[in-house]
XYZ file of C-alpha atoms in Angstrom:
485
model
C 0.579 -34.980 3.532
C -1.215 -31.741 2.694
C 1.238 -29.021 1.764
C 1.092 -25.423 2.913
C 0.088 -24.255 -0.564
C -2.752 -26.811 -0.670
C -3.982 -25.670 2.731
C -3.862 -22.070 1.545
C -5.892 -22.901 -1.540
C -8.719 -24.176 0.659
C -9.267 -20.500 1.462
C -10.549 -17.984 -1.113
C -7.654 -16.446 -3.044
C -6.872 -12.765 -3.079
C -9.882 -10.768 -4.197
C -12.180 -13.776 -4.778
C -15.068 -15.186 -2.727
C -18.040 -17.497 -3.001
C -20.611 -15.046 -4.304
C -23.588 -17.136 -3.136
C -22.226 -17.580 0.354
C -21.282 -13.939 0.638
C -24.268 -12.343 -1.051
C -25.653 -9.232 0.566
C -28.149 -10.015 3.311
C -31.526 -8.337 3.295
C -34.171 -8.209 5.937
C -37.956 -8.193 5.900
C -38.285 -7.300 9.574
C -38.595 -3.585 9.013
C -36.707 -0.636 7.634
C -33.108 -1.264 6.668
C -30.734 0.180 9.262
C -27.544 2.054 8.528
C -25.533 -0.947 9.756
C -27.361 -3.228 7.322
C -26.481 -0.867 4.494
C -22.858 -0.829 5.567
C -22.835 -4.630 5.738
C -24.382 -4.912 2.277
C -21.867 -2.449 0.868
C -19.002 -4.451 2.370
C -20.362 -7.672 0.868
C -20.602 -6.083 -2.575
C -17.053 -4.807 -2.314
C -15.813 -8.286 -1.418
C -17.761 -9.954 -4.221
C -16.405 -7.414 -6.707
C -12.835 -8.222 -5.663
C -12.213 -4.740 -4.280
C -11.155 -5.929 -0.843
C -8.171 -8.135 -0.038
C -9.264 -11.238 1.859
C -6.016 -13.040 2.490
C -4.470 -12.492 5.897
C -0.913 -13.264 6.989
C -0.584 -16.730 5.428
C 2.177 -17.017 2.805
C 0.978 -16.195 -0.701
C 1.003 -19.294 -2.962
C 3.121 -19.000 -6.099
C 0.073 -19.120 -8.398
C -1.348 -16.042 -6.667
C 1.851 -14.008 -7.051
C 0.767 -12.583 -10.369
C 1.395 -8.826 -10.182
C 3.882 -7.722 -12.837
C 3.567 -3.928 -12.547
C 6.856 -3.410 -10.698
C 6.667 0.378 -10.931
C 3.969 0.140 -8.239
C 6.761 -0.403 -5.710
C 8.359 2.905 -6.643
C 5.092 4.854 -6.521
C 4.120 3.219 -3.220
C 7.324 4.196 -1.418
C 7.385 7.590 -3.122
C 3.807 8.432 -2.097
C 4.342 7.255 1.469
C 7.116 9.824 1.822
C 5.978 12.586 -0.554
C 4.067 14.449 2.129
C 4.650 16.821 5.014
C 5.844 14.152 7.481
C 9.504 14.323 6.317
C 9.271 18.116 6.542
C 8.360 17.776 10.217
C 11.297 15.441 10.814
C 13.664 17.772 8.978
C 12.682 20.605 11.336
C 14.231 18.668 14.235
C 17.746 19.441 12.922
C 17.731 23.214 13.519
C 15.804 22.624 16.756
C 18.800 20.517 17.871
C 21.237 23.338 17.121
C 22.435 22.262 13.669
C 22.741 24.675 10.745
C 20.900 24.109 7.486
C 24.092 22.879 5.808
C 24.921 20.442 8.604
C 21.332 19.213 8.807
C 21.247 18.632 5.045
C 24.503 16.664 5.097
C 23.333 14.479 7.970
C 20.029 13.848 6.180
C 21.787 12.939 2.935
C 24.297 10.523 4.462
C 22.070 8.703 6.945
C 19.079 8.380 4.615
C 21.232 6.972 1.803
C 22.812 4.518 4.263
C 19.755 3.282 6.131
C 17.497 2.968 3.068
C 19.578 -0.060 2.070
C 17.763 -2.204 4.663
C 14.127 -1.754 3.554
C 15.168 -1.769 -0.100
C 16.848 -5.159 0.232
C 14.102 -6.775 2.313
C 11.548 -5.638 -0.277
C 13.229 -8.007 -2.746
C 12.375 -11.054 -0.594
C 8.582 -10.623 -0.795
C 8.104 -12.110 -4.289
C 10.608 -14.904 -3.632
C 9.125 -16.316 -0.427
C 5.621 -14.815 -0.491
C 5.775 -13.978 3.205
C 4.990 -10.828 5.129
C 7.973 -9.381 6.970
C 6.969 -10.529 10.441
C 6.078 -13.997 9.163
C 9.601 -14.298 7.794
C 10.837 -13.279 11.250
C 9.310 -16.482 12.652
C 12.183 -18.356 11.010
C 14.486 -16.582 13.478
C 12.299 -15.815 16.489
C 10.072 -18.898 16.396
C 6.292 -19.260 16.405
C 5.642 -17.726 19.807
C 8.595 -15.528 20.759
C 8.082 -13.588 17.525
C 5.146 -11.986 19.346
C 7.632 -9.703 21.098
C 9.003 -8.010 17.946
C 5.483 -8.072 16.474
C 4.227 -6.154 19.504
C 7.106 -3.677 19.221
C 6.397 -3.297 15.509
C 2.732 -2.619 16.254
C 3.713 0.003 18.811
C 6.081 1.572 16.284
C 3.522 1.746 13.495
C 0.788 2.930 15.843
C 3.098 5.662 17.123
C 3.872 6.776 13.583
C 0.152 6.793 12.770
C -0.517 8.990 15.780
C 2.221 11.435 14.747
C 0.873 11.557 11.186
C -2.733 12.010 12.307
C -1.747 14.779 14.735
C 0.166 16.666 12.021
C -2.770 16.292 9.637
C -5.150 17.489 12.336
C -2.920 20.506 12.990
C -3.067 21.440 9.304
C -6.871 21.251 9.168
C -7.127 23.240 12.396
C -4.708 25.896 11.107
C -6.565 26.413 7.817
C -9.835 26.846 9.764
C -8.212 29.561 11.896
C -8.980 27.636 15.060
C -12.673 27.052 14.248
C -11.902 23.356 13.825
C -10.145 21.684 16.737
C -7.058 19.541 16.198
C -8.988 16.602 17.647
C -11.704 16.834 14.994
C -9.007 17.158 12.330
C -7.374 13.965 13.595
C -10.709 12.123 13.399
C -11.266 13.259 9.804
C -7.796 12.131 8.708
C -8.203 8.781 10.485
C -11.614 7.981 8.998
C -10.476 8.598 5.428
C -7.416 6.427 6.090
C -9.587 3.523 7.218
C -11.449 3.501 3.904
C -8.220 3.267 1.876
C -6.424 0.689 4.044
C -9.573 -1.473 4.314
C -9.511 -2.214 0.599
C -6.115 -3.941 0.811
C -3.084 -4.481 -1.408
C -4.566 -3.817 -4.853
C -6.376 -0.567 -4.132
C -3.621 0.653 -1.852
C -1.190 0.474 -4.777
C -3.683 2.214 -7.094
C -4.142 5.036 -4.605
C -0.402 5.441 -4.020
C 0.201 5.583 -7.786
C -1.433 9.012 -8.004
C -1.505 10.402 -4.450
C 1.960 11.954 -4.667
C 1.033 14.311 -7.549
C -1.113 16.835 -5.631
C 1.271 16.452 -2.685
C 4.296 17.576 -4.645
C 2.426 20.392 -6.367
C 1.281 21.775 -3.020
C 4.741 21.453 -1.472
C 6.404 23.197 -4.438
C 3.928 26.080 -4.200
C 4.526 26.332 -0.430
C 8.286 26.433 -0.957
C 7.855 29.054 -3.668
C 5.635 31.278 -1.534
C 7.994 31.127 1.425
C 11.240 30.916 -0.518
C 12.519 34.423 0.212
C 12.204 33.819 3.958
C 13.932 30.427 3.884
C 17.276 32.081 3.170
C 17.109 33.989 6.465
C 18.556 31.255 8.692
C 19.296 31.520 12.405
C 23.061 31.672 13.149
C 24.391 28.498 14.766
C 27.556 27.278 16.438
C 29.835 24.825 14.590
C 28.352 21.352 14.715
C 29.677 18.908 17.296
C 30.086 15.226 16.508
C 27.623 14.328 19.256
C 24.915 16.548 17.726
C 25.549 15.132 14.261
C 25.285 11.516 15.433
C 22.226 12.215 17.546
C 20.429 13.779 14.582
C 21.636 10.896 12.428
C 19.920 8.567 14.882
C 16.661 10.446 14.226
C 17.121 9.932 10.475
C 17.815 6.232 10.973
C 14.806 5.901 13.261
C 12.643 7.292 10.467
C 14.044 4.981 7.774
C 14.956 1.696 9.520
C 11.418 0.796 10.712
C 10.314 0.642 7.067
C 12.400 -2.519 6.827
C 10.157 -4.199 9.413
C 7.260 -4.119 6.941
C 9.072 -3.883 3.597
C 8.045 -7.231 2.107
C 4.390 -6.665 3.074
C 4.045 -4.585 -0.082
C 5.792 -6.936 -2.544
C 4.387 -10.400 -1.771
C 2.000 -10.403 -4.752
C 4.711 -9.694 -7.337
C 5.690 -12.539 -9.641
C 8.523 -14.654 -8.138
C 10.679 -14.134 -11.233
C 10.541 -10.337 -10.882
C 14.042 -8.856 -11.028
C 15.439 -8.310 -7.529
C 17.637 -5.521 -8.871
C 14.579 -3.715 -10.214
C 12.673 -4.119 -6.931
C 15.704 -2.916 -4.953
C 16.205 0.165 -7.130
C 12.525 1.079 -7.164
C 12.342 0.679 -3.383
C 15.610 2.504 -2.706
C 14.989 5.546 -4.846
C 11.261 5.630 -4.102
C 12.087 5.856 -0.412
C 15.239 7.962 -0.396
C 14.532 10.645 -3.004
C 11.419 12.355 -1.567
C 12.671 11.849 1.975
C 15.965 13.654 1.355
C 14.338 16.512 -0.555
C 11.536 17.116 1.930
C 13.604 16.665 5.074
C 16.060 19.231 3.712
C 13.159 21.581 3.058
C 12.017 20.958 6.633
C 15.466 21.831 7.930
C 15.353 25.102 5.969
C 11.917 25.907 7.384
C 13.001 25.065 10.936
C 16.057 27.300 10.697
C 14.026 30.247 9.372
C 11.140 30.228 11.870
C 12.823 32.245 14.674
C 13.702 35.073 12.252
C 10.128 35.487 11.002
C 7.674 36.724 13.692
C 4.579 35.722 11.675
C 5.904 32.219 11.100
C 6.872 31.930 14.748
C 3.396 32.977 15.906
C 1.680 30.472 13.592
C 4.129 27.764 14.608
C 3.426 28.420 18.300
C -0.282 28.171 17.565
C -0.471 25.039 15.392
C 3.107 23.743 15.002
C 3.662 22.148 11.574
C 0.196 23.011 10.287
C 0.612 26.598 11.411
C 3.943 27.132 9.674
C 2.601 25.693 6.397
C -0.421 27.990 6.657
C 1.928 30.941 7.211
C 4.129 29.999 4.246
C 1.098 29.793 1.954
C -0.541 32.970 3.269
C 0.572 35.042 0.233
C -1.541 32.761 -1.979
C -4.732 33.776 -0.156
C -7.687 31.395 -0.421
C -5.776 29.133 -2.788
C -3.103 28.818 -0.102
C -5.743 27.700 2.403
C -6.894 25.075 -0.090
C -3.339 23.825 -0.485
C -2.957 23.434 3.285
C -5.962 21.102 3.192
C -4.333 19.228 0.301
C -1.125 18.959 2.330
C -3.069 17.552 5.276
C -4.495 14.810 3.083
C -1.106 14.039 1.501
C -0.404 12.212 4.750
C -2.994 9.596 3.804
C -0.496 7.819 1.550
C 1.781 7.110 4.497
C -1.012 6.549 6.990
C -2.964 4.127 4.776
C 0.073 1.962 3.976
C 1.128 1.856 7.622
C -2.425 0.998 8.696
C -2.444 -1.830 6.128
C 0.620 -3.360 7.807
C -0.894 -2.819 11.253
C -3.857 -5.017 10.311
C -1.452 -7.766 9.217
C 0.518 -7.535 12.463
C -2.632 -7.697 14.567
C -3.396 -11.045 12.978
C -0.067 -12.329 14.357
C -0.637 -11.128 17.891
C -3.374 -11.345 20.512
C -4.773 -7.812 20.756
C -3.334 -5.835 23.662
C -4.095 -2.405 25.055
C -1.556 0.352 25.325
C -1.746 4.082 25.835
C -0.069 6.956 24.062
C 0.242 10.004 26.226
C 0.082 13.289 24.415
C 2.227 16.077 25.803
C 2.685 19.693 25.009
C 6.220 19.282 23.633
C 5.322 17.697 20.294
C 8.796 17.560 18.765
C 10.372 16.439 22.046
C 7.861 13.615 22.346
C 8.394 12.690 18.697
C 12.179 12.624 19.144
C 11.927 10.417 22.249
C 9.585 8.032 20.439
C 11.870 7.814 17.422
C 14.851 6.995 19.590
C 13.170 3.973 21.118
C 11.985 2.509 17.820
C 15.397 3.037 16.224
C 17.092 0.880 18.832
C 14.772 -2.119 18.752
C 14.333 -2.053 14.959
C 18.090 -2.169 14.416
C 18.517 -5.102 16.801
C 15.667 -6.983 15.130
C 17.064 -6.459 11.631
C 20.546 -7.552 12.675
C 19.097 -10.920 13.701
C 16.851 -11.370 10.647
C 19.634 -10.572 8.179
C 22.162 -12.918 9.843
C 19.562 -15.697 9.697
C 19.063 -15.000 5.997
C 22.680 -14.614 4.907
C 24.569 -16.901 7.310
C 22.207 -19.752 8.132
C 20.080 -19.757 4.980
C 22.938 -18.685 2.677
C 20.795 -15.954 1.155
C 18.681 -18.682 -0.478
C 14.942 -18.001 -0.333
C 14.148 -21.653 -1.080
C 15.444 -22.531 2.406
C 12.334 -20.965 3.950
C 9.971 -23.944 4.191
C 6.468 -22.552 3.498
C 4.918 -25.469 5.414
C 6.652 -24.347 8.598
C 5.321 -20.781 8.787
C 2.645 -21.577 11.403
C 4.028 -24.787 12.928
C 6.046 -24.325 16.126
C 7.488 -27.850 15.742
C 9.215 -26.889 12.482
C 10.365 -23.408 13.467
C 13.253 -22.422 15.755
C 12.545 -21.863 19.427
C 13.534 -18.236 18.981
C 15.641 -18.172 22.141
C 18.813 -17.278 20.217
C 17.080 -14.423 18.398
C 15.453 -12.998 21.492
C 18.624 -13.348 23.587
C 20.701 -11.588 20.915
C 18.189 -8.747 20.671
C 18.055 -8.326 24.440
C 21.749 -8.759 25.295
C 22.873 -6.171 22.758
C 21.266 -3.509 24.953
C 24.073 -3.980 27.444
C 26.102 -1.979 24.907
C 23.248 0.092 23.479
C 22.107 1.661 26.763
C 25.511 3.246 27.580
C 25.542 4.583 23.998
C 22.147 6.301 24.133
C 21.818 10.086 24.306
C 18.278 11.107 25.184
C 16.615 13.770 27.285
C 15.823 11.171 29.929
C 19.152 9.324 29.730
C 22.659 9.912 28.414
C 25.042 6.987 28.736
C 28.764 7.261 29.478
C 29.761 6.342 25.911
C 27.247 8.764 24.394
C 28.638 11.656 26.449
C 31.751 11.436 24.288
C 30.462 10.122 20.966
C 26.856 11.225 20.766
C 24.046 8.713 20.224
C 25.417 5.617 18.489
C 22.823 3.263 19.938
C 21.134 2.209 16.709
C 24.462 1.370 15.017
C 25.574 -0.770 17.942
C 22.160 -2.436 18.238
C 22.434 -3.660 14.649
C 26.072 -4.793 14.818
C 26.076 -6.365 18.294
C 22.774 -8.243 17.863
C 24.091 -9.669 14.569
C 27.387 -10.740 16.141
C 25.663 -12.336 19.140
C 23.188 -14.185 16.976
C 25.876 -16.094 15.067
C 27.087 -18.260 18.015
C 23.748 -18.374 19.825
C 21.909 -19.585 16.734
C 24.644 -22.180 16.133
C 24.005 -23.572 19.618
C 20.244 -23.536 19.080
C 20.554 -25.369 15.769
C 22.976 -27.899 17.205
C 20.690 -28.941 20.079
C 17.324 -28.345 18.417
C 18.129 -29.379 14.872
C 16.142 -26.564 13.272
């Protein structure tokens, strides 16, 4: 019988192709068109090993050769060392929390929820599987399409938020002479170039992208520092407000776990799990906590500064950064452009995972409706992804720790694409769905506040994780008993 690894080796390995078969094509039928040039350039990039060719199939052990573990730290650090966490931090004061309360909520919930993506990052080198491929061992070959679709919607939503913020920055620095829409297009096109090249070049880019980002952010904080101390007075924080803002923090961090192993599958299998965990944990948590806290300080100072308020009303996040850097003159304008492009680290890595997820799902169409209330729309979006992500991770982790005893060798690589060897997925899907009987009454959103949430605040994501995990234990036992797998 042909093994999974042997079938994989029939395909070109990562970064290698048949140079004769894939040589650039020329034409004698007339002048070379722009599309021909693009095609030739793509062929040369593939031949040179600059583009990752492997799709979602598990990575054979002999191809897991990367030993530069520090790449994991720089990847996570760069994805979060940008202005996106600043935007999320601004939600705290907008929700009525003081700077101190916002900072404490950020610190606690980020430190707690980063445990999930940090741990799942350690599984990539051991099993060589992308995160949603590993999920097939819980959800089955076909029912896994549901969490894959939700993951695609989540990542696409994040990409839209990032692109909009980047577009706002470019529009703000051009004093309105460049529309936000054109700014979004510019950010998106540059992202495509980076994410197209795949795993190797993504890690190289992320290794250095954070440096100009942090320099620009430090200068912005320095220029606006004297105004950050002038915070708007707030009422004492209520438990419901604290938990609701904590849900926003969790909704930012938890979805990373749904793509965590995508970035570690090429590491050597013997790579220290402790090292991967620490690099992932601190690479994710450190810049996020620092920049979200800065965002909370900015958000609390805006109403007391008329110039900041006017720029914020005009271009939201981009406008406030432009206002903070105004004392630096033309150099400040340059730094706003730099800050816009710092988002590429996050956007490129997320786009890389989107391409992998699309290979697991038949393409579908969905719309994202832009509204005038940017932060309100962002908060509503985050709430939804926090709930489903938590339920999904509860199931995946119970499968790993309870039914596979935390042993990566129990994931049969031959089964990854064979429905006859994988679970049906009924237990996983039922657990994820049934937990919402408790989650819905515990949600506190603009469009719905459940009876439990009226007293406690939003505890939906916590209950989604716990209840889905508890339900999965007996349901998976029944599935295994009658199915045998």
